[in-house]
């Protein structure tokens, strides 16, 4: 069983009617429901909870974390953001969604501005799979059409991804690297672009299929926490036992 924690800042859904209409119980609820149906052990955490719901015990028992944030990146405590980064380096998987590109953990893990171009204009987005053999794209249509989404355009200021899995094309002409994988330390990271708060993107079966595949791909390897420091020799060195 893979333990998933869906983290959402959960701000827009409480203060904006247009967002509440799409995600009445929050984006995290729709993501967690979709992943629970796929057989993952899912819990949610939000900004307004103590330690943003990301206590040490939650972090230590999370195999893969999803992160959705937009308007409140600055309100995320630096210590908590650093703890998330540390857990990724130890092996926890991290799936960063949409405007999470500007979140503290993602920016720290990338080491770049993570800036991009954007426009909210009810545009059609077509996501093209550019890596059909990748575990994240298995069983998903080679192209997915979202009738209305926010546009994100290149240049996207991230390091060159280890693997590019999805490329988006928008009605206005821009393209964007929408599905990017990275490894940092022992952890795997998947940045996945779709999911603007005023559109029903996370109700789309193909989108949830990709996110489910990404959770399986990002789960930690069993030996993700190797031992470090002084170690005893396997054999006697020069006939002496070292102290
Ligand atoms: Zn957005």
Short mmCIF file of C-alpha atoms and ligand atoms in Angstrom, two decimals:
data_model
loop_
_atom_site.label_atom_id
_atom_site.label_comp_id
_atom_site.label_asym_id
_atom_site.label_seq_id
_atom_site.Cartn_x
_atom_site.Cartn_y
_atom_site.Cartn_z
CA UNK A 1 0.00 0.00 0.00
CA UNK A 2 1.41 3.38 -0.99
CA UNK A 3 0.78 6.16 1.57
CA UNK A 4 -0.13 9.40 -0.17
CA UNK A 5 -0.54 12.84 1.41
CA UNK A 6 -2.36 15.40 -0.71
CA UNK A 7 -1.33 18.90 0.37
CA UNK A 8 -3.45 21.85 -0.74
CA UNK A 9 -3.25 25.45 0.45
CA UNK A 10 -7.13 25.44 0.32
CA UNK A 11 -7.55 29.20 0.11
CA UNK A 12 -9.31 29.98 -3.21
CA UNK A 13 -12.01 27.37 -2.54
CA UNK A 14 -13.02 29.12 0.70
CA UNK A 15 -13.08 32.72 -0.51
CA UNK A 16 -13.99 32.67 -4.22
CA UNK A 17 -17.43 31.57 -5.43
CA UNK A 18 -16.17 30.67 -8.91
CA UNK A 19 -13.66 28.22 -7.39
CA UNK A 20 -16.10 26.92 -4.76
CA UNK A 21 -18.49 26.08 -7.60
CA UNK A 22 -15.92 23.73 -9.13
CA UNK A 23 -14.28 22.36 -5.95
CA UNK A 24 -16.80 22.82 -3.10
CA UNK A 25 -14.79 20.70 -0.66
CA UNK A 26 -11.40 21.73 -1.97
CA UNK A 27 -9.06 20.55 -4.71
CA UNK A 28 -7.44 18.16 -2.21
CA UNK A 29 -10.73 16.31 -1.71
CA UNK A 30 -11.15 15.60 -5.44
CA UNK A 31 -7.52 14.50 -5.78
CA UNK A 32 -7.72 12.29 -2.66
CA UNK A 33 -11.03 10.72 -3.77
CA UNK A 34 -9.57 9.90 -7.18
CA UNK A 35 -6.44 8.36 -5.69
CA UNK A 36 -8.38 6.40 -3.03
CA UNK A 37 -10.41 4.81 -5.85
CA UNK A 38 -7.10 3.69 -7.37
CA UNK A 39 -6.24 1.86 -4.15
CA UNK A 40 -3.84 4.30 -2.50
CA UNK A 41 -3.96 5.05 1.24
CA UNK A 42 -4.71 8.74 1.03
CA UNK A 43 -4.88 11.56 3.54
CA UNK A 44 -5.03 15.32 3.06
CA UNK A 45 -3.28 18.26 4.68
CA UNK A 46 -3.93 21.99 4.34
CA UNK A 47 -2.23 25.28 5.13
CA UNK A 48 -4.57 26.25 7.99
CA UNK A 49 -3.85 23.10 10.02
CA UNK A 50 -1.18 22.98 12.73
CA UNK A 51 2.21 22.72 10.99
CA UNK A 52 0.14 22.88 7.75
CA UNK A 53 -0.88 19.28 8.50
CA UNK A 54 2.69 18.19 7.81
CA UNK A 55 3.91 17.06 11.21
CA UNK A 56 7.04 14.97 11.48
CA UNK A 57 4.99 11.80 11.84
CA UNK A 58 2.90 12.64 8.74
CA UNK A 59 6.04 13.40 6.74
CA UNK A 60 7.82 10.27 7.92
CA UNK A 61 4.89 8.06 6.99
CA UNK A 62 4.29 9.62 3.56
CA UNK A 63 5.58 7.72 0.52
CA UNK A 64 4.38 10.25 -2.04
CA UNK A 65 3.16 13.80 -1.52
CA UNK A 66 1.04 15.86 -3.91
CA UNK A 67 1.39 19.65 -3.67
CA UNK A 68 -1.13 22.25 -4.90
CA UNK A 69 -0.57 25.89 -3.97
CA UNK A 70 -1.02 29.28 -5.61
CA UNK A 71 -1.91 32.38 -3.64
CA UNK A 72 -0.33 31.50 -0.29
CA UNK A 73 3.15 30.19 -1.14
CA UNK A 74 4.69 32.82 1.15
CA UNK A 75 2.56 31.68 4.10
CA UNK A 76 4.15 28.24 4.08
CA UNK A 77 6.55 28.09 7.01
CA UNK A 78 10.19 27.89 5.90
CA UNK A 79 10.91 25.07 8.35
CA UNK A 80 8.03 22.97 6.97
CA UNK A 81 9.09 23.61 3.38
CA UNK A 82 12.62 22.55 4.31
CA UNK A 83 11.31 19.41 6.01
CA UNK A 84 9.47 18.49 2.78
CA UNK A 85 12.64 19.03 0.77
CA UNK A 86 14.61 16.89 3.22
CA UNK A 87 12.07 14.07 2.96
CA UNK A 88 12.32 14.18 -0.84
CA UNK A 89 16.09 13.92 -0.55
CA UNK A 90 15.57 10.91 1.72
CA UNK A 91 13.33 9.21 -0.83
CA UNK A 92 9.77 10.56 -0.57
CA UNK A 93 8.11 11.09 -3.96
CA UNK A 94 6.75 14.58 -4.74
CA UNK A 95 4.17 15.45 -7.38
CA UNK A 96 3.96 19.18 -7.88
CA UNK A 97 0.75 20.32 -9.55
CA UNK A 98 0.03 23.39 -11.67
CA UNK A 99 0.83 26.64 -9.78
CA UNK A 100 2.87 24.59 -7.31
CA UNK A 101 5.73 25.53 -9.66
CA UNK A 102 6.20 28.59 -7.41
CA UNK A 103 5.98 26.67 -4.12
CA UNK A 104 8.86 26.85 -1.66
CA UNK A 105 9.70 23.12 -1.80
CA UNK A 106 9.72 22.98 -5.62
CA UNK A 107 11.81 26.15 -6.00
CA UNK A 108 14.31 24.85 -3.46
CA UNK A 109 14.54 21.49 -5.16
CA UNK A 110 14.98 23.06 -8.62
CA UNK A 111 17.34 25.88 -7.65
CA UNK A 112 15.94 28.16 -10.37
CA UNK A 113 13.21 30.84 -10.51
CA UNK A 114 10.60 28.34 -11.87
CA UNK A 115 8.96 31.34 -13.59
CA UNK A 116 6.83 31.05 -16.73
CA UNK A 117 4.32 32.88 -18.93
CA UNK A 118 0.59 32.59 -18.17
CA UNK A 119 -2.87 33.74 -19.28
CA UNK A 120 -6.38 32.84 -18.09
CA UNK A 121 -8.57 33.01 -21.19
CA UNK A 122 -10.66 29.81 -21.35
CA UNK A 123 -8.25 28.27 -23.84
CA UNK A 124 -8.19 24.73 -25.14
CA UNK A 125 -5.11 22.74 -24.07
CA UNK A 126 -3.90 19.60 -25.79
CA UNK A 127 -1.44 17.53 -23.79
CA UNK A 128 0.74 15.40 -26.06
CA UNK A 129 2.59 12.40 -24.71
CA UNK A 130 6.21 12.66 -25.84
CA UNK A 131 7.41 9.58 -23.90
CA UNK A 132 5.07 6.64 -24.64
CA UNK A 133 7.30 4.11 -22.87
CA UNK A 134 7.42 6.01 -19.60
CA UNK A 135 5.58 4.46 -16.61
CA UNK A 136 3.68 7.74 -16.09
CA UNK A 137 2.02 7.60 -19.53
CA UNK A 138 0.95 3.93 -19.48
CA UNK A 139 -2.69 3.24 -20.35
CA UNK A 140 -3.39 6.90 -21.12
CA UNK A 141 -4.49 8.28 -24.49
CA UNK A 142 -1.55 9.69 -26.49
CA UNK A 143 -3.22 13.11 -26.46
CA UNK A 144 -5.66 14.64 -23.97
CA UNK A 145 -7.84 17.61 -24.83
CA UNK A 146 -8.93 19.93 -22.02
CA UNK A 147 -11.60 22.29 -23.35
CA UNK A 148 -10.72 25.12 -20.99
CA UNK A 149 -7.51 25.67 -19.06
CA UNK A 150 -5.12 28.41 -18.05
CA UNK A 151 -2.22 28.83 -20.48
CA UNK A 152 1.32 28.29 -19.25
CA UNK A 153 3.97 29.15 -21.83
CA UNK A 154 7.69 28.71 -22.35
CA UNK A 155 10.20 29.68 -21.32
CA UNK A 156 9.67 27.67 -18.11
CA UNK A 157 12.72 28.42 -15.97
CA UNK A 158 13.45 24.98 -14.54
CA UNK A 159 16.51 22.78 -14.98
CA UNK A 160 16.31 20.51 -18.03
CA UNK A 161 14.07 17.64 -16.87
CA UNK A 162 15.53 14.15 -16.54
CA UNK A 163 12.62 12.99 -18.67
CA UNK A 164 9.93 14.93 -20.49
CA UNK A 165 6.65 12.98 -20.56
CA UNK A 166 4.06 15.58 -21.65
CA UNK A 167 4.14 18.66 -23.82
CA UNK A 168 1.17 21.03 -23.98
CA UNK A 169 -0.10 23.09 -26.87
CA UNK A 170 -2.53 25.95 -26.26
CA UNK A 171 -5.15 27.57 -28.43
CA UNK A 172 -3.23 30.86 -28.41
CA UNK A 173 -0.17 29.12 -29.88
CA UNK A 174 2.16 28.63 -26.90
CA UNK A 175 3.76 25.33 -25.93
CA UNK A 176 4.83 24.18 -22.46
CA UNK A 177 6.76 21.28 -20.91
CA UNK A 178 3.82 19.97 -18.87
CA UNK A 179 5.11 16.67 -17.52
CA UNK A 180 8.70 16.74 -16.25
CA UNK A 181 10.54 14.25 -14.05
CA UNK A 182 13.48 14.96 -11.76
CA UNK A 183 15.49 13.10 -9.15
CA UNK A 184 16.82 14.94 -6.14
CA UNK A 185 18.75 12.89 -3.63
CA UNK A 186 16.88 9.60 -3.30
CA UNK A 187 13.50 11.10 -4.21
CA UNK A 188 11.61 11.31 -7.46
CA UNK A 189 9.72 14.44 -8.49
CA UNK A 190 7.05 14.85 -11.17
CA UNK A 191 5.90 18.33 -12.16
CA UNK A 192 2.48 18.16 -13.84
CA UNK A 193 1.00 21.37 -15.25
CA UNK A 194 -2.81 21.10 -15.60
CA UNK A 195 -5.14 22.07 -12.77
CA UNK A 196 -6.12 25.76 -12.65
CA UNK A 197 -8.60 26.28 -9.82
CA UNK A 198 -11.54 27.56 -11.91
CA UNK A 199 -11.59 24.58 -14.29
CA UNK A 200 -12.74 21.00 -13.54
CA UNK A 201 -9.44 19.47 -14.65
CA UNK A 202 -9.02 17.04 -11.72
CA UNK A 203 -12.38 15.42 -12.54
CA UNK A 204 -10.88 14.34 -15.89
CA UNK A 205 -10.21 10.58 -15.90
CA UNK A 206 -7.08 10.81 -18.08
CA UNK A 207 -5.58 13.50 -15.86
CA UNK A 208 -6.20 11.39 -12.75
CA UNK A 209 -4.81 8.34 -14.53
CA UNK A 210 -1.55 10.23 -15.15
CA UNK A 211 -1.42 11.39 -11.52
CA UNK A 212 -2.04 7.82 -10.30
CA UNK A 213 0.72 6.50 -12.55
CA UNK A 214 3.01 9.23 -11.23
CA UNK A 215 2.30 8.20 -7.62
CA UNK A 216 3.29 4.61 -8.41
CA UNK A 217 6.41 5.79 -10.27
CA UNK A 218 7.46 8.17 -7.46
CA UNK A 219 7.11 5.74 -4.55
CA UNK A 220 10.37 5.31 -2.65
CA UNK A 221 12.65 2.38 -3.34
CA UNK A 222 13.01 0.00 -0.42
CA UNK A 223 16.62 0.99 0.22
CA UNK A 224 15.93 4.69 0.03
CA UNK A 225 17.58 5.41 3.38
CA UNK A 226 21.18 4.21 3.16
CA UNK A 227 23.52 4.28 6.16
CA UNK A 228 26.27 6.92 6.33
CA UNK A 229 29.27 7.63 8.56
CA UNK A 230 32.13 5.55 9.97
CA UNK A 231 31.71 1.88 9.27
CA UNK A 232 33.43 -1.34 10.38
CA UNK A 233 35.57 -3.12 7.76
CA UNK A 234 34.17 -6.24 6.13
CA UNK A 235 37.62 -7.86 6.33
CA UNK A 236 40.63 -7.36 8.65
CA UNK A 237 42.80 -4.57 7.19
CA UNK A 238 46.57 -5.40 7.20
CA UNK A 239 46.03 -7.95 9.98
CA UNK A 240 44.91 -5.25 12.42
CA UNK A 241 41.53 -4.45 13.82
CA UNK A 242 40.93 -0.71 13.45
CA UNK A 243 39.42 1.19 16.33
ZN1 LIG B 1 -3.64 28.65 -12.31
#
